[in-house]
Amino acid sequence: MKTDRMGKALILAVAVVNTTIMPVSGMAGNPAPNPYLSAPKGAMTHFDPVQTDAFTQAVPAGTRNAYGPLGVTPQTSNGFLNFVTLKSTSPDYVWAVSSTGVSYLKVANDAVTQMGATLVFPGAIVVAQNLLTAVLTQPFTTVQQAQAALQSLGLLTGGQSLGPAYSLVDADNVLYSGAVDSIVAVGLISPALPALGVHILRSMPSSAFVQSGESITGLSLNYDGKLVVQGTRSVSVVDRNFNSTPQTVRFGSDETISNSLALDENNGLYIVSDKKMHKVVWTGSVLSNQAADGAWESPYPSGDTFPTLFGSGSGSTPTLMGFGSDPDKLVVITDGLKRMNLIAFWRNAIPSGFTSRIAGQIPVTAGLPLDTQYIQSDQSVTVDGYGAFVVNNVGQAGLRDTIGTIIPDALVRGPVLDSPLGVERFEWNPLTHGWTSVWSRGDISSNTMVPGKSIASNTVFVSGYYRTNNSGWEITGLDWNTGQTVHRTILGPSTYGNGMYAPIEFLPDGNLFFNGVLGFIRVQLPSGLVYPAGLPL
């Protein structure tokens, strides 16, 4: 299906495949807030320790084109790949994190104002913003052109780290992030004078956590305040003051971890490698992978590789489902097959009458033809209650040209190569202990951004690229129960609208706060107005 089939009729929800399953999401409870984070939601990537990608803010419905006196351009930037915006302990400020640095932003009164200078992470390659913008906003016609442009800026070398993609902010308003060769704790120079900006409070070398050849792939915070550091073959726990020696569990030398981790209120850590799902337990004094402490591991279907995604195996950070008195407590992922399945594992003891750690699985069709070669995702499963939402991130055209070129592909996928298409909503039934498909949309694009679900608006949001009327990049909101399109914020065809691998985020007032490849953009909703930096005063 071509992307140009999407037009204004989408607001009427053309191409919704609805299997008339009645959702039972309301039956499931909510995850316990972690008191050591700066906020119950929004203090870390994927919004919370259980990695739901669900947030509490209401978001206005309707369609609008983003616009402004300076165009749809960033109000501030930390350089290349502006990954995530995290809540501080004050509602007037947020932490803005990119692949190269971090800044503290004031977001009160509809403005975006940077406090002090951007802090550059140790070892990061910094490219002047005007040069970065000039090179990456040029009209590319091939993946090879995009790759050459990135190489000319030094952005495909070891001086770039994906560690900052999984940052967090604690209850003391200290940000923790991976850098090129370290974990850093960043705080305000003066908490009483935020305008002075931020500095590094302390750091710990990556070698304290990972062995040679490994890298940091995720951070989280235990419910007793200990920092959790995940590597490509390990997971560690350390005090946030970095004064203790980390405790580490290492995984098989034949396994690789490329996603972050989920964490429950009992300090169970859920980690997926390219071959197995693991549960490791922090007992309060020992990091354990022993069954006597509740730890386990389970293989899952895997082994295929995907040209435009980060490696083989599951592309999803594990997400937890079922809390408190809920009957089924699960951890869910998409698997590692070319045409993926949605898989649920029992988090704790396997219930009586069941023999497998895998509680249930269901093929993902995403509303696409049966002969579609790849249906795979690089995003965590979006969860609210017992409802789950997954996206296909593999475009079907030009795959031979993009092998081994993940970032260049993400830069041109949509403007040059056809966007990936296909999303699907599922429901876990705790009475039958199985999955059902609720609806699917084969006409919806989700390129690389992490989907997000507004609990208040009952809407799930994705980011894709559409060529119809040159509309370009768009944030699309779909009704959680029906799949109908209820929200469209059109950002346009410029590279500024590419939110490469960042989560879709909204501020408490419902404004879109867009984490773009070239900077952060606040879009006023419902109007679509983009003010210049620092305005309105």
XYZ file of C-alpha atoms in Angstrom:
537
model
C 0.000 0.000 0.000
C 1.389 3.396 -0.985
C 1.581 6.178 1.573
C -0.181 8.606 -0.747
C -3.464 6.824 -0.081
C -3.722 8.782 3.115
C -5.730 11.972 2.758
C -8.272 14.044 4.551
C -10.573 11.048 4.751
C -8.356 9.606 7.466
C -10.231 11.680 10.011
C -13.150 9.395 9.184
C -10.971 6.357 9.947
C -10.721 4.757 6.538
C -9.189 1.270 6.567
C -9.818 0.397 10.177
C -9.998 -3.358 10.584
C -12.084 -3.822 13.724
C -12.684 -7.286 15.089
C -15.411 -6.044 17.490
C -13.599 -7.327 20.567
C -14.808 -5.474 23.642
C -11.728 -4.088 25.437
C -11.340 -4.953 29.100
C -8.482 -2.531 29.828
C -10.379 -0.996 32.705
C -10.088 -4.244 34.622
C -6.358 -3.794 35.069
C -4.698 -1.686 37.750
C -2.014 0.963 37.557
C 1.698 0.553 38.260
C 2.944 1.787 41.618
C 4.749 5.161 41.377
C 8.435 5.123 42.260
C 8.996 7.688 45.066
C 12.649 8.105 44.083
C 11.791 9.557 40.661
C 11.068 13.236 40.019
C 7.474 12.425 38.976
C 5.202 9.350 38.729
C 5.098 9.770 34.935
C 7.625 11.408 32.626
C 10.766 11.145 34.762
C 12.337 8.552 32.469
C 12.229 7.304 28.907
C 9.020 5.296 28.279
C 7.486 7.444 31.071
C 7.691 5.029 34.040
C 9.731 2.095 35.394
C 7.319 -0.472 33.908
C 7.813 1.159 30.468
C 4.146 1.603 29.504
C 4.625 4.621 27.188
C 1.332 5.853 28.684
C 0.965 9.382 30.072
C -1.764 11.212 31.985
C -2.107 14.468 30.000
C -5.199 15.135 27.905
C -4.455 16.071 24.277
C -6.857 18.084 22.069
C -8.467 16.258 19.162
C -8.797 17.600 15.617
C -6.477 18.448 12.727
C -4.014 21.324 12.453
C -0.945 22.339 10.495
C 1.905 23.480 12.725
C 3.025 26.997 11.803
C 4.907 29.965 13.204
C 6.591 33.278 12.327
C 9.905 31.433 11.913
C 8.305 28.304 10.500
C 8.207 24.955 12.283
C 11.760 25.281 13.581
C 13.282 24.242 16.922
C 13.167 26.723 19.790
C 16.284 25.105 21.233
C 18.634 22.243 20.438
C 21.271 20.118 22.096
C 22.711 19.059 18.742
C 22.047 15.824 16.889
C 19.300 13.372 17.928
C 17.342 15.196 20.630
C 16.150 12.041 22.353
C 13.859 12.877 25.226
C 12.404 15.542 27.518
C 12.100 14.532 31.183
C 10.164 16.083 34.040
C 12.046 17.964 36.723
C 10.765 18.310 40.280
C 9.242 21.659 39.227
C 6.354 21.799 36.723
C 7.932 24.926 35.198
C 11.078 23.130 33.988
C 12.132 20.056 32.016
C 15.398 18.299 31.268
C 16.183 18.018 27.541
C 18.565 15.235 26.511
C 20.275 14.568 23.177
C 22.981 12.193 21.978
C 25.587 14.847 22.774
C 24.357 16.790 25.796
C 21.691 18.006 28.180
C 20.054 21.327 28.970
C 17.502 22.642 31.449
C 14.481 24.342 29.882
C 11.851 26.643 31.340
C 8.465 25.772 29.821
C 6.134 27.979 31.893
C 3.709 30.380 30.166
C 3.875 28.683 26.746
C 7.567 29.577 26.310
C 10.683 27.481 25.760
C 13.694 29.175 27.355
C 17.043 27.503 27.910
C 18.631 27.970 31.331
C 22.351 28.531 30.849
C 24.470 26.689 28.310
C 24.029 23.147 27.043
C 26.198 20.691 28.955
C 28.131 18.544 26.485
C 28.549 14.924 27.569
C 32.181 13.822 28.027
C 33.547 12.329 24.804
C 30.685 13.549 22.606
C 31.319 14.940 19.134
C 29.748 18.376 18.845
C 28.860 19.860 15.468
C 28.034 23.555 15.163
C 24.254 23.882 14.978
C 24.261 25.983 11.800
C 26.454 23.420 10.023
C 24.378 20.518 11.335
C 21.178 22.183 10.143
C 22.591 23.129 6.737
C 23.839 19.619 6.005
C 20.859 17.635 7.307
C 18.115 19.807 5.818
C 19.448 19.494 2.265
C 17.207 17.503 -0.113
C 18.514 13.929 -0.107
C 17.537 11.593 -2.936
C 19.305 8.396 -1.801
C 20.309 6.659 1.417
C 23.929 6.904 0.296
C 23.715 10.713 0.168
C 22.373 10.792 3.714
C 25.104 8.433 4.875
C 27.800 10.581 3.262
C 26.356 13.708 4.895
C 26.372 12.111 8.340
C 29.911 10.823 7.825
C 31.092 14.282 6.773
C 29.892 15.592 10.138
C 31.502 12.734 12.073
C 28.104 11.497 13.240
C 28.633 7.825 12.372
C 31.737 7.388 14.537
C 32.369 6.213 18.088
C 31.927 9.741 19.405
C 28.162 9.327 19.371
C 26.435 7.394 22.136
C 22.912 6.002 22.298
C 23.232 5.818 26.090
C 21.431 9.161 26.626
C 18.326 7.701 24.955
C 17.516 6.043 28.292
C 18.007 8.778 30.883
C 16.092 9.485 34.104
C 15.601 12.189 36.744
C 15.451 11.386 40.451
C 13.514 13.019 43.293
C 16.507 15.281 44.030
C 16.221 16.709 40.484
C 19.428 14.998 39.398
C 19.568 13.597 35.877
C 21.386 10.308 35.223
C 22.499 9.460 31.709
C 24.871 7.296 29.778
C 27.655 9.112 27.927
C 30.363 7.810 25.582
C 32.461 6.100 28.279
C 30.675 6.890 31.534
C 27.491 7.295 33.524
C 27.006 10.913 34.567
C 24.871 12.567 37.250
C 23.900 16.111 36.235
C 22.398 18.769 38.499
C 21.693 22.488 38.639
C 24.668 24.735 39.336
C 22.406 26.556 41.790
C 18.946 25.110 42.552
C 17.863 28.587 43.661
C 19.027 30.114 40.356
C 18.108 27.717 37.522
C 19.149 30.326 34.938
C 22.789 29.482 35.707
C 22.342 26.118 34.013
C 23.659 22.648 34.829
C 26.910 20.829 35.520
C 28.180 17.307 36.166
C 27.908 16.437 39.855
C 29.702 13.095 39.606
C 30.428 10.327 37.143
C 31.426 6.686 37.024
C 33.311 5.025 34.160
C 31.386 2.557 32.026
C 34.124 0.013 32.744
C 32.760 -0.243 36.299
C 29.635 -1.831 34.811
C 30.445 -3.392 31.441
C 33.290 -5.400 29.986
C 35.353 -4.573 26.916
C 33.199 -4.580 23.806
C 30.011 -3.796 25.727
C 28.115 -0.530 25.874
C 25.441 0.958 28.133
C 21.949 0.220 26.772
C 19.597 1.323 29.547
C 19.071 2.952 32.951
C 16.352 2.583 35.555
C 15.783 3.242 39.242
C 14.874 0.591 41.797
C 12.047 1.222 44.233
C 14.670 1.563 46.985
C 16.483 4.311 45.081
C 19.366 2.282 43.659
C 20.437 3.030 40.085
C 20.156 0.160 37.600
C 22.633 0.161 34.702
C 22.152 -2.247 31.815
C 24.822 -3.207 29.300
C 24.775 -5.255 26.132
C 25.473 -8.422 28.179
C 24.943 -7.388 31.797
C 22.888 -5.564 34.390
C 24.212 -3.791 37.493
C 22.922 -2.033 40.609
C 24.794 0.836 42.271
C 24.111 3.604 44.795
C 23.189 6.905 43.165
C 26.102 8.610 44.904
C 28.503 6.257 43.035
C 30.373 5.548 46.268
C 29.785 1.786 46.212
C 31.058 -0.985 43.960
C 28.350 -2.051 41.498
C 26.824 -5.499 41.793
C 26.580 -7.111 38.365
C 24.891 -10.109 36.743
C 26.320 -11.104 33.368
C 24.459 -12.924 30.611
C 25.640 -15.431 28.018
C 28.451 -14.450 25.669
C 26.182 -15.460 22.782
C 23.484 -12.956 23.823
C 23.173 -9.254 22.998
C 20.888 -6.676 24.634
C 19.902 -3.653 22.547
C 16.841 -2.406 24.464
C 16.316 -0.946 27.924
C 14.686 -2.782 30.839
C 11.449 -2.777 32.830
C 11.276 -2.878 36.616
C 8.455 -3.808 39.010
C 7.669 -2.491 42.497
C 9.341 -5.557 44.055
C 12.596 -4.756 42.229
C 12.256 -7.483 39.641
C 14.259 -6.465 36.558
C 12.980 -7.614 33.146
C 15.595 -7.726 30.402
C 15.307 -9.051 26.867
C 18.307 -10.182 24.850
C 18.280 -11.266 21.236
C 17.554 -14.820 22.415
C 15.969 -14.824 25.886
C 13.737 -12.935 28.273
C 15.369 -12.661 31.709
C 14.094 -11.752 35.138
C 16.807 -10.691 37.593
C 15.923 -9.771 41.178
C 17.372 -7.107 43.459
C 16.734 -8.478 46.950
C 17.732 -5.234 48.670
C 21.263 -6.463 49.226
C 22.046 -8.889 46.396
C 21.475 -8.784 42.635
C 20.387 -12.335 41.886
C 19.669 -14.499 38.868
C 18.792 -17.478 41.073
C 15.394 -19.180 40.898
C 15.243 -19.265 44.702
C 15.018 -15.460 44.636
C 12.347 -15.454 41.920
C 14.636 -15.043 38.909
C 14.061 -16.892 35.641
C 14.924 -16.936 31.955
C 12.975 -18.061 28.922
C 13.808 -18.370 25.231
C 11.404 -16.835 22.750
C 11.019 -17.047 18.934
C 13.957 -15.225 17.365
C 16.787 -15.542 14.877
C 15.692 -13.400 11.935
C 17.443 -10.156 11.053
C 15.926 -6.906 9.838
C 17.678 -4.448 7.511
C 16.404 -1.208 9.028
C 16.317 -2.080 12.730
C 18.891 -2.265 15.527
C 20.027 -5.893 15.312
C 18.197 -9.193 15.576
C 15.938 -10.449 18.336
C 13.178 -8.445 19.937
C 13.130 -4.766 19.047
C 11.072 -3.839 22.093
C 11.993 -2.774 25.588
C 9.961 -5.091 27.874
C 6.700 -3.638 29.193
C 4.820 -4.807 32.298
C 1.082 -5.441 32.373
C -1.077 -6.291 35.404
C -0.540 -4.764 38.862
C -1.846 -4.903 42.416
C -4.785 -7.309 42.639
C -4.917 -7.933 38.872
C -5.207 -11.679 38.170
C -2.537 -11.924 35.438
C 0.818 -10.217 35.917
C 2.754 -10.223 32.665
C 5.778 -8.847 30.852
C 5.237 -8.320 27.128
C 7.489 -7.935 24.079
C 7.404 -8.425 20.342
C 9.547 -11.367 19.236
C 12.437 -11.645 16.775
C 10.783 -13.172 13.711
C 10.387 -11.444 10.338
C 6.641 -11.374 10.894
C 6.560 -10.719 14.602
C 4.339 -12.052 17.345
C 3.200 -10.251 20.474
C 4.316 -12.384 23.426
C 3.346 -12.311 27.106
C 5.389 -14.021 29.837
C 4.233 -14.783 33.377
C 6.198 -12.377 35.594
C 6.105 -14.435 38.764
C 5.323 -18.096 39.479
C 3.755 -19.928 36.540
C 0.069 -20.421 37.489
C -1.383 -23.833 38.196
C -2.522 -25.482 34.993
C 0.189 -23.837 32.877
C 3.598 -25.291 32.077
C 5.273 -22.638 29.937
C 6.811 -19.340 31.026
C 5.207 -17.909 27.869
C 1.627 -17.103 28.852
C 0.393 -16.378 25.340
C 1.340 -15.129 21.897
C -0.442 -13.858 18.802
C 0.760 -12.965 15.280
C 0.912 -9.271 14.416
C -0.645 -8.515 11.021
C -0.828 -4.708 11.401
C -3.553 -4.617 8.757
C -1.011 -5.504 6.041
C -1.280 -8.045 3.178
C -0.520 -11.675 3.999
C 2.529 -11.661 1.701
C 4.220 -8.746 3.510
C 7.836 -9.832 4.019
C 8.619 -7.903 7.197
C 6.371 -6.875 10.067
C 8.793 -5.885 12.804
C 9.214 -3.158 15.395
C 11.994 -1.236 17.104
C 9.587 0.147 19.725
C 8.366 -1.080 23.079
C 4.778 -2.264 23.338
C 2.492 0.587 24.434
C 0.346 -0.629 27.339
C -2.654 0.705 29.226
C -4.461 -1.745 31.472
C -4.600 -5.056 29.626
C -4.510 -3.266 26.269
C -1.405 -3.312 24.052
C -0.421 -1.435 20.892
C 2.364 -2.300 18.445
C 3.723 -0.754 15.250
C 5.584 -1.969 12.186
C 8.820 -0.016 11.669
C 10.115 -1.744 8.534
C 9.444 -0.075 5.206
C 9.095 -2.590 2.414
C 10.947 -0.642 -0.319
C 14.683 -0.079 -0.717
C 15.710 -2.605 1.944
C 18.810 -3.805 0.078
C 20.099 -0.235 0.008
C 19.746 0.279 3.749
C 21.446 -2.763 5.296
C 23.796 -1.539 8.028
C 22.691 2.082 7.634
C 20.176 2.473 10.456
C 20.534 6.214 11.068
C 20.775 7.214 7.372
C 17.714 5.082 6.653
C 15.794 6.836 9.427
C 16.762 10.185 7.905
C 15.357 9.428 4.438
C 12.656 6.857 5.181
C 9.513 8.738 4.190
C 10.922 11.641 2.164
C 12.899 9.316 -0.173
C 11.906 5.720 0.577
C 8.380 4.591 1.377
C 7.464 4.887 5.042
C 6.713 1.761 7.041
C 2.995 1.139 7.408
C 0.839 -0.810 9.836
C -0.248 -0.652 13.475
C -2.359 -2.978 15.621
C -4.161 -2.920 18.962
C -4.494 -6.040 21.109
C -6.185 -6.977 24.365
C -5.190 -9.565 26.953
C -8.165 -11.352 28.475
C -7.401 -12.394 32.076
C -10.388 -14.761 32.036
C -9.211 -16.805 29.055
C -5.508 -15.943 29.543
C -4.978 -15.045 25.907
C -4.622 -12.285 23.326
C -7.186 -11.002 20.853
C -6.775 -8.382 18.136
C -9.045 -5.368 18.672
C -8.263 -3.388 15.502
C -5.521 -2.768 12.955
C -4.651 0.010 10.490
C -2.574 -0.853 7.440
C -2.634 2.761 6.242
C -0.979 4.352 9.286
C 2.728 5.171 9.215
C 5.034 4.871 12.223
C 8.628 5.538 11.239
C 10.957 5.551 14.255
C 9.378 7.552 17.086
C 8.153 5.741 20.195
C 4.320 5.728 20.308
C 2.607 7.216 23.350
C -0.847 6.782 24.853
C -2.864 9.552 26.509
C -4.818 7.935 29.323
C -7.071 10.981 29.732
C -7.896 11.240 26.010
C -7.917 7.463 25.395
C -5.781 8.075 22.320
C -2.547 6.476 21.106
C -0.127 8.642 19.103
C 2.344 7.710 16.370
C 4.684 9.678 14.094
C 4.874 8.973 10.377
C 5.551 10.534 7.002
C 2.895 10.985 4.285
C 3.423 12.279 0.752
C -0.199 13.288 0.160
C -0.330 17.049 -0.531
C 3.316 17.188 0.602
C 2.055 17.004 4.189
C 5.215 15.192 5.309
C 5.753 14.415 8.983
C 2.664 14.023 11.122
C 1.696 13.108 14.676
C -1.425 10.967 14.320
C -3.743 10.106 17.216
C -5.925 6.978 17.071
C -8.833 6.179 19.354
C -7.658 3.396 21.670
C -10.935 1.455 21.443
C -11.862 1.875 17.772
C -8.708 2.830 15.856
C -10.384 5.868 14.326
C -8.170 8.874 13.592
C -9.034 11.600 16.106
C -5.897 13.786 16.053
C -3.514 15.088 13.386
C -0.683 17.560 13.937
C 1.035 18.075 10.581
C 4.658 19.200 10.926
C 5.522 19.319 7.219
C 8.149 17.688 4.957
C 11.217 19.337 6.523
C 13.803 17.336 8.466
C 12.708 19.370 11.511
C 9.654 17.089 11.732
C 11.725 13.907 11.990
C 11.715 12.737 15.617
C 14.216 9.961 15.097
C 13.819 7.314 17.858
C 12.450 9.806 20.397
C 9.227 9.335 22.389
C 6.115 11.340 21.503
C 5.580 13.719 24.435
C 3.064 16.326 25.541
C 3.305 18.946 28.288
C 0.737 19.145 31.132
C -1.251 21.786 29.206
C -1.608 19.424 26.236
C 0.998 21.156 24.042
C 3.097 18.865 21.865
C 6.753 18.948 22.929
C 8.484 17.462 19.930
C 11.904 15.842 20.322
C 13.345 16.300 16.831
C 16.511 15.159 15.134
C 17.600 18.835 14.995
C 15.982 20.257 18.120
C 13.023 20.638 20.441
C 9.770 22.177 19.159
C 6.809 23.202 21.315
C 3.581 23.186 19.293
C 0.612 24.967 20.863
C -2.504 22.803 20.753
C -5.135 22.965 19.447
C -3.913 25.917 17.313
C -0.639 24.478 15.972
C 1.253 27.731 16.636
C 5.023 27.490 17.139
C 6.427 30.519 18.971
C 10.055 31.611 18.488
C 12.407 30.722 21.343
C 11.602 32.489 24.601
C 8.173 33.753 23.495
C 5.550 34.577 24.583
C 7.039 36.641 27.378
